[in-house]
Coordinates of C-alpha atoms in Angstrom, one line a residue:
X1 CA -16.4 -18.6 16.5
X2 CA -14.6 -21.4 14.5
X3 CA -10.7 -20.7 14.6
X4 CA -10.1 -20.9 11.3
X5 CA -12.8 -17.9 10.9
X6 CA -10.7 -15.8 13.4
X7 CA -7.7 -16.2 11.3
X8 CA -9.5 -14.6 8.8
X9 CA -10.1 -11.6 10.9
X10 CA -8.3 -8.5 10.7
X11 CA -5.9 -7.6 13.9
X12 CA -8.4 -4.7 15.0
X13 CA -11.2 -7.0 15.0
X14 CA -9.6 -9.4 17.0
X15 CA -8.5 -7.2 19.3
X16 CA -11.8 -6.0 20.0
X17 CA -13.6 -9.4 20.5
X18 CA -10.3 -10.4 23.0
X19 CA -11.5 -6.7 24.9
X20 CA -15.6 -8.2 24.9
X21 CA -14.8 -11.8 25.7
X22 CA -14.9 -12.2 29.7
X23 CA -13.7 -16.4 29.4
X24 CA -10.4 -16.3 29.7
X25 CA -10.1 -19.5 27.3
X26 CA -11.6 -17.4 24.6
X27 CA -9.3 -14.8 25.0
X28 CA -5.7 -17.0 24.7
X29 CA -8.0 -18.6 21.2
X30 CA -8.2 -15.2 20.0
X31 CA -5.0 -14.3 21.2
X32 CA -3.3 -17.2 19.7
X33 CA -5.4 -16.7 16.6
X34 CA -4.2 -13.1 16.0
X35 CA -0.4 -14.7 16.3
X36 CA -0.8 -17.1 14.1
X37 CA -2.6 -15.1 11.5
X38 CA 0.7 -12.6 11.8
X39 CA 3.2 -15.5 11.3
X40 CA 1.4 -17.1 8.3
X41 CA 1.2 -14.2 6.2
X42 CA 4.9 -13.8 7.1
X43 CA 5.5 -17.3 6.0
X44 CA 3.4 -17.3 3.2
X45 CA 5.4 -14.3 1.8
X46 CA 8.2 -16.0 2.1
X47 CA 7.4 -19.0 1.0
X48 CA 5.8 -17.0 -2.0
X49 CA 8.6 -14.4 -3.1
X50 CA 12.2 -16.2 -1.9
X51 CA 11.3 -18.8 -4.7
X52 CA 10.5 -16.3 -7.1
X53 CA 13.5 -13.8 -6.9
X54 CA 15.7 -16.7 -7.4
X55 CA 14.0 -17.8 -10.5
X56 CA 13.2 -14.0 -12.1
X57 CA 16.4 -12.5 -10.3
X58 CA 16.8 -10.4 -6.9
X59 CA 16.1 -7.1 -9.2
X60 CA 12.6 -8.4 -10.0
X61 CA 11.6 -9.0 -6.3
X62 CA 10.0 -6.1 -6.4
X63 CA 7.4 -7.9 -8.9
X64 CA 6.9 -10.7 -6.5
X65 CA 6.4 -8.7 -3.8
X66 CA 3.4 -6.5 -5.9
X67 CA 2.1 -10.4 -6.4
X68 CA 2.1 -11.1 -3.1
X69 CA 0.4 -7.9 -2.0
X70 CA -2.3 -8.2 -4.4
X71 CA -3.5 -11.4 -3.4
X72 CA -4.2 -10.5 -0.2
X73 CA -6.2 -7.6 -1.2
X74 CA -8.2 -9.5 -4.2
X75 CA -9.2 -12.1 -1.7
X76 CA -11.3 -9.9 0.0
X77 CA -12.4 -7.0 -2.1
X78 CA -13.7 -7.0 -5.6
X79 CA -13.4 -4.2 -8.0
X80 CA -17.7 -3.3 -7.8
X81 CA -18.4 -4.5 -11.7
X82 CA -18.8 -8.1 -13.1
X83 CA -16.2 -10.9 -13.1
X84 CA -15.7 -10.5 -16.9
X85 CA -14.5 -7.0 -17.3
X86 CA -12.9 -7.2 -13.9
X87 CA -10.8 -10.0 -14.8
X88 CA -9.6 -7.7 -18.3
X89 CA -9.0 -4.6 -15.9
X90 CA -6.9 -6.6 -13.5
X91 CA -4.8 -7.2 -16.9
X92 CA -4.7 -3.7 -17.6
X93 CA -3.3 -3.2 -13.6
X94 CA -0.7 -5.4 -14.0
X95 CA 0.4 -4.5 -17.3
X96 CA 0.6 -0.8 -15.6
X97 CA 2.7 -2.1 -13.1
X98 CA 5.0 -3.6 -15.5
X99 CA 5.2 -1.0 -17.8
X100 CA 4.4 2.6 -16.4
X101 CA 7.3 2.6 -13.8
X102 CA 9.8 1.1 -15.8
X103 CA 9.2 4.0 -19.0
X104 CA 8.6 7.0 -16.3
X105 CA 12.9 6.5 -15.4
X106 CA 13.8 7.0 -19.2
X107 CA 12.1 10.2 -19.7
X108 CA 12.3 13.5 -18.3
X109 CA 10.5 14.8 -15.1
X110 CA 7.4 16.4 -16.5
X111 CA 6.8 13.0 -18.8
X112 CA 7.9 10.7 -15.6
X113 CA 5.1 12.9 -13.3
X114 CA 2.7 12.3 -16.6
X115 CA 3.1 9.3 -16.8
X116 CA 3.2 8.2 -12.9
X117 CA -0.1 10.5 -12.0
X118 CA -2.0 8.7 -15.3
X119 CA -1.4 4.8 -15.0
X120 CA -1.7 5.8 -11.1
X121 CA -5.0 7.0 -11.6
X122 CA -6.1 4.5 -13.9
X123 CA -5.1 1.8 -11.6
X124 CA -7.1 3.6 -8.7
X125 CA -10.2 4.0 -11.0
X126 CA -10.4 0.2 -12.2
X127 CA -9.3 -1.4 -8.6
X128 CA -11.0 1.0 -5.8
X129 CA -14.7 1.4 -6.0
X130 CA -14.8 1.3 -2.6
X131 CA -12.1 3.2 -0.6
X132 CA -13.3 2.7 3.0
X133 CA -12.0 -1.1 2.6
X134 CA -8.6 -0.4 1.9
X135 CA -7.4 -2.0 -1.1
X136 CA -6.0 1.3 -2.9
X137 CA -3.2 0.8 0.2
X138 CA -2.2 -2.1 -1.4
X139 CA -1.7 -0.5 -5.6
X140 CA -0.2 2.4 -3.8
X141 CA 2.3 -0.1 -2.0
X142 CA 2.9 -2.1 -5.2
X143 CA 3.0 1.2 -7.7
X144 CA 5.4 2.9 -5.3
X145 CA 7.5 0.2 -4.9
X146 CA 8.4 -0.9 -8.8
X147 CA 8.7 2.7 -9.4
X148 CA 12.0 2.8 -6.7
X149 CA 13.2 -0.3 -8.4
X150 CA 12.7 -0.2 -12.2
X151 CA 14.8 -2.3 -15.0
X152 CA 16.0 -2.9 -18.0
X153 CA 16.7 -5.6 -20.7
X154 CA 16.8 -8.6 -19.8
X155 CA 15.9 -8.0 -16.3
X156 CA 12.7 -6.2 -17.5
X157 CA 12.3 -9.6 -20.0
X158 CA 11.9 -11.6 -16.8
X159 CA 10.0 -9.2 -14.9
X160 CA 7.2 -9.2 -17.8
X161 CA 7.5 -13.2 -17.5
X162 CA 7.1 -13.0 -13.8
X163 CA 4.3 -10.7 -14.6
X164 CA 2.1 -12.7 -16.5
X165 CA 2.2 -15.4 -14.0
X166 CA 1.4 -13.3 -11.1
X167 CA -2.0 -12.3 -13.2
X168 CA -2.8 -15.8 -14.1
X169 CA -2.4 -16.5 -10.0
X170 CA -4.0 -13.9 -8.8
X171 CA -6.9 -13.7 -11.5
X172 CA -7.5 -17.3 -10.5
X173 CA -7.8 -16.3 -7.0
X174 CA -10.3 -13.1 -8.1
X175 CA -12.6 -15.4 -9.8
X176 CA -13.0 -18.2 -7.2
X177 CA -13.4 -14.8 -4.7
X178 CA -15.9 -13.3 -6.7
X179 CA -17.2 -14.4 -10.2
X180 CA -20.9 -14.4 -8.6
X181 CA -20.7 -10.4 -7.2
X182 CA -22.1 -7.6 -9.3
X183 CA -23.1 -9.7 -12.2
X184 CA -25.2 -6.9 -13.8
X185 CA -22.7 -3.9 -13.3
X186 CA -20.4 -3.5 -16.1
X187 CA -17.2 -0.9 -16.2
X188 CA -18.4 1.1 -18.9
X189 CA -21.1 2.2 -16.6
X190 CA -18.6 3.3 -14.0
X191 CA -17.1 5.4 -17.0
X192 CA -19.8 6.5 -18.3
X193 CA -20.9 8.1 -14.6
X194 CA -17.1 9.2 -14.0
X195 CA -17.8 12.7 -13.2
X196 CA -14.9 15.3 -11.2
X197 CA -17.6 16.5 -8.9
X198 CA -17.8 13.2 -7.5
X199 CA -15.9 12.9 -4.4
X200 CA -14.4 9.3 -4.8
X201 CA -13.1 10.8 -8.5
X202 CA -11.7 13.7 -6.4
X203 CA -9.6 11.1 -4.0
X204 CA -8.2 9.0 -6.7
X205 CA -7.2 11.9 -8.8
X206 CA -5.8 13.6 -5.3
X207 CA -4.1 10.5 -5.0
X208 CA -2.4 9.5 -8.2
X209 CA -1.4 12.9 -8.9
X210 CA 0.0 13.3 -6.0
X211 CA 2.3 10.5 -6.0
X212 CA 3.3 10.8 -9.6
X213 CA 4.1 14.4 -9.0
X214 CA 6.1 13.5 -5.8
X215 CA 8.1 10.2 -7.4
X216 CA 8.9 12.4 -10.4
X217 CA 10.4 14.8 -8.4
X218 CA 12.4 12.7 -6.1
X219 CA 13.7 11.2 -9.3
X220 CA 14.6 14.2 -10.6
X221 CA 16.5 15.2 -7.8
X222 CA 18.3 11.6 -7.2
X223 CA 17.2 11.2 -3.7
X224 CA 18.5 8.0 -2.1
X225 CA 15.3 5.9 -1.0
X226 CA 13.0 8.3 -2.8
X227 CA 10.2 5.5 -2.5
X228 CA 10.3 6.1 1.4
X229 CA 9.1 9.6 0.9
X230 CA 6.7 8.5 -1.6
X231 CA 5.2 6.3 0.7
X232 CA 4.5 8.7 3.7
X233 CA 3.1 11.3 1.0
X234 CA 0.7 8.5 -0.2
X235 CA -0.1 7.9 3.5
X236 CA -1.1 11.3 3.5
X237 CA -3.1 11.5 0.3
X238 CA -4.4 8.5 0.6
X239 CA -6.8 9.6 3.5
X240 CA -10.5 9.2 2.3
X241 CA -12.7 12.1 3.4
X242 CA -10.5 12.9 6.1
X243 CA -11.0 16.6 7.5
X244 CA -8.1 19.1 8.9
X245 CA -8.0 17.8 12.4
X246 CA -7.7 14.1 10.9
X247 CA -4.9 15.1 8.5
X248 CA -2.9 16.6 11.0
X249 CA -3.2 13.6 13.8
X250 CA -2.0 11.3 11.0
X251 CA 0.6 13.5 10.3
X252 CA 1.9 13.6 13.8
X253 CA 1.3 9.6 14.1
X254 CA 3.2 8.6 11.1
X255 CA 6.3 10.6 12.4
X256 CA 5.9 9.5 15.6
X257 CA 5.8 5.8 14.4
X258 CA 8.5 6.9 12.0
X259 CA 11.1 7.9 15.1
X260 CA 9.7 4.9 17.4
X261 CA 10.8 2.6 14.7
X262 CA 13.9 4.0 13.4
X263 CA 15.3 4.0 17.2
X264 CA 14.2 0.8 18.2
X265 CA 15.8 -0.5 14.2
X266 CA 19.0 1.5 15.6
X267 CA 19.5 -0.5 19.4
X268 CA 18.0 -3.8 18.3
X269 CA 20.6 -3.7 15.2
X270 CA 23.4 -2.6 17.2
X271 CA 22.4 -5.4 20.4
X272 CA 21.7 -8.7 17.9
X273 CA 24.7 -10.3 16.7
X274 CA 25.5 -9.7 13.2
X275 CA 24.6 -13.4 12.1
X276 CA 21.2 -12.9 13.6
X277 CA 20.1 -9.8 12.0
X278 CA 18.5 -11.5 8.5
X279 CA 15.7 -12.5 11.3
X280 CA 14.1 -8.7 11.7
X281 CA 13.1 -8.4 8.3
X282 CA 10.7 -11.2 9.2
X283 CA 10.2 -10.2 12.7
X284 CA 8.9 -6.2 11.8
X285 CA 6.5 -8.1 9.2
X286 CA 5.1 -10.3 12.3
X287 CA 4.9 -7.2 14.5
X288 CA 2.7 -5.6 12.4
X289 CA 0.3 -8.1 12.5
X290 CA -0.2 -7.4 16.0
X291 CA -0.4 -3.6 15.4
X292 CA -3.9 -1.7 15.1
X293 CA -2.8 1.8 16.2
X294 CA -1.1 3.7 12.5
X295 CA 1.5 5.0 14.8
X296 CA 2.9 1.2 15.6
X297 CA 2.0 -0.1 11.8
X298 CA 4.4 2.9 10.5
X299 CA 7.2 1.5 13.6
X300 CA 6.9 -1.9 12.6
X301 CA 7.0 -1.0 8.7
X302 CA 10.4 0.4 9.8
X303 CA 11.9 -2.2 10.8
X304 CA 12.1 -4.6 7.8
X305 CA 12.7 -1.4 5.4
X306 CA 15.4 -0.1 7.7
X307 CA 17.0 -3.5 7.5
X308 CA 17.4 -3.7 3.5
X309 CA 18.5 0.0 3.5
X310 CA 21.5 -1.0 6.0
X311 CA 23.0 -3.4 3.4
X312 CA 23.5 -0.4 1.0
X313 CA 23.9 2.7 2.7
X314 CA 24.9 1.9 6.6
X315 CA 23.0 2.2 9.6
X316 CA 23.5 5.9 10.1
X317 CA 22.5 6.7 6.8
X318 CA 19.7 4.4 6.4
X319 CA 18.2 5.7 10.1
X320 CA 18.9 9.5 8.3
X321 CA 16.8 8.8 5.0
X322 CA 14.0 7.0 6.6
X323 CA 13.8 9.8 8.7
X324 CA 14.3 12.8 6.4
X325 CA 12.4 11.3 3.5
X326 CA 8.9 10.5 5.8
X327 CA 9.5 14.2 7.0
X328 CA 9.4 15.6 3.2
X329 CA 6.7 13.0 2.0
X330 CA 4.8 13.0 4.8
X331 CA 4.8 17.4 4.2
X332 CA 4.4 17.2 0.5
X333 CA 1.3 15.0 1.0
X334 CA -0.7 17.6 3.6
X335 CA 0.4 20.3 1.8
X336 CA -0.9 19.2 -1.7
X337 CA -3.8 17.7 -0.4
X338 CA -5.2 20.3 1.1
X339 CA -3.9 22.8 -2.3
X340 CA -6.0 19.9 -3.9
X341 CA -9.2 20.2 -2.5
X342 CA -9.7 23.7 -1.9
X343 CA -8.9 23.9 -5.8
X344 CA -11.7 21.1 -6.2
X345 CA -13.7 23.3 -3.8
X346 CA -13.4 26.6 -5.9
X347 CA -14.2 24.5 -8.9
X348 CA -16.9 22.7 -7.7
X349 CA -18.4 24.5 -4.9
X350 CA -18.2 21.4 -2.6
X351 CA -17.4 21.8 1.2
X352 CA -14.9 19.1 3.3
X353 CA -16.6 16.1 4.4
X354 CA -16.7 16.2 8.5
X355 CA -16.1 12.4 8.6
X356 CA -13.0 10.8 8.3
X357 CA -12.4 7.2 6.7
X358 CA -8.6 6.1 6.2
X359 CA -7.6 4.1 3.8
X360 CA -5.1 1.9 5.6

């Protein structure tokens, strides 16, 4: 294998090929592959959003950061329908993005969990044909994360601006990717067959309600860092055809991870010299590009959140919320979800899938 191909790999797969290879040459390339991959993404966010926030303002980083997340999804997975429409939906995703979040915080809760659970859903329905591959992780990152940080006036002025270049970028990207895949499938065909006894229906609409319901609420009660609880929840309901048994093991590895990284944030903080602490941001972003196991992605996710918390609410605090907020999100998700589906069941008649396939 070229090394430039392994760099393309995801960490899991490398890992296994560095388990199967016997030559201890191979397994340093591979090793050294999975490394590099972990720093470059790490750089090339950087490199990506730093520029950006200074230009558009710190308040619009959140933008930036959707930007950067959605490139690395588009450059893998397409949306399952022709270049054309896809190219006009991934307008419609952005303009969500820009849009939905910023009107659900000037209306009242039931509007806010309206409005959340529809552009969610409509997002999920144009962008995630194919759940198994993951790419609904990345709009429920991005959705989740302009809905903690919404703006106003001018700031929202320069967030539309930064906006409309992140679509030109990444629909660029999306047709270099892709403009030969699924030539003959157009969207209206994927309405026209959009049916709630279809199970992938089922998960997005499990999904977006979910979260809107659960961001609306947190708004509504002012909780600090709402977005963390948000995005255990969506950890939660974002589990493709996941049975019981499967719920409940990711339930006990994301608060698992969730403790492992909010104690190791706690020493490591407390230990590194106060001029040296801008580096774990950037450090917990490499570490998860080592990580394979959910329990050590949630850790390592801790880490760079945990770190921008600090700066507004204190260490204690900050290690309280992330704490307390995956706990609530994390029980809100299993609790709705399984509400959700036996309702779907009863509707429908359909029983729980036996397999499990996770979306991130």
């Amino acid at each position: 294998m070229q090394f430039y191909n392994a760099l393309q790999l995801d960490p899991a797969i490398l890992k296994k090929k560095i388990r199967e290879t016997n030559i201890t040459k191979g397994k340093l390339k591979l090793f050294f592959a999975m490394a590099l991959r972990s720093i470059l993404i790490v750089l090339f966010a950087i490199t990506l959003i730093s520029p950006l926030s200074k230009v558009f303002g710190d308040e619009n980083t959140p933008m930036a950061v959707a930007m950067f997340c959605a490139l690395l999804g588009l450059r893998f997975v397409d949306f399952g329908y022709c270049i054309k429409d896809s190219l006009v939906n991934l307008a419609c995703v952005f303009a969500l993005l820009l849009f939905a979040p910023c009107l659900a915080a000037n209306v009242n809760p039931f509007l806010a969990a309206v409005i959340h659970s529809c552009a969610f859903f409509a997002i999920l329905f144009m962008t995630s044909d194919k759940p198994e591959l993951g790419n609904a992780g990345i709009y429920t990152f991005a959705y989740i994360f302009l809905s903690g940080n919404p703006v106003s006036g001018v700031a929202f002025l320069k967030r539309g601006a930064l906006t409309a270049i992140g679509y030109a970028v990444c629909a660029v990207i999306f047709y270099i990717k892709h403009n030969s895949k699924n030539q003959n499938t157009r969207f209206i065909s994927k309405i026209k067959a959009f049916s709630l006894r279809d199970k992938k229906v089922q998960w997005q609409l499990q999904l977006g309600l979910g979260v809107g319901i659960l961001l609306a609420v947190g708004s509504y009660l002012n909780m600090r860092r709402m977005m963390w609880a948000a995005f255990a929840g969506g950890s939660i309901l974002g589990c493709y055809s996941a049975t019981a048994k499967d719920l409940k093991k990711r339930f006990g590895q994301r608060m698992v991870g969730t403790i492992i990284g909010t104690v190791a944030f706690f020493l490591i903080y407390q230990v590194v010299p106060e001029s040296a602490r801008p580096i774990l941001a950037p450090l917990g972003g490499i570490c998860l590009g080592f990580c394979t196991d959910y329990r050590f992605k949630t850790a390592a996710n801790c880490i760079g959140a945990l770190f921008m918390a600090t700066g507004l609410y204190g260490l204690e605090n900050s290690v309280f919320l992330r704490v307390i907020n995956n706990f609530l999100g994390i029980g809100f998700g299993y609790v709705f979800l399984i509400l959700f589906r036996k309702f779907m069941d009863f509707c429908f008649n359909q029983k729980v899938p036996e397999k499990a396939e996770n979306t991130d």
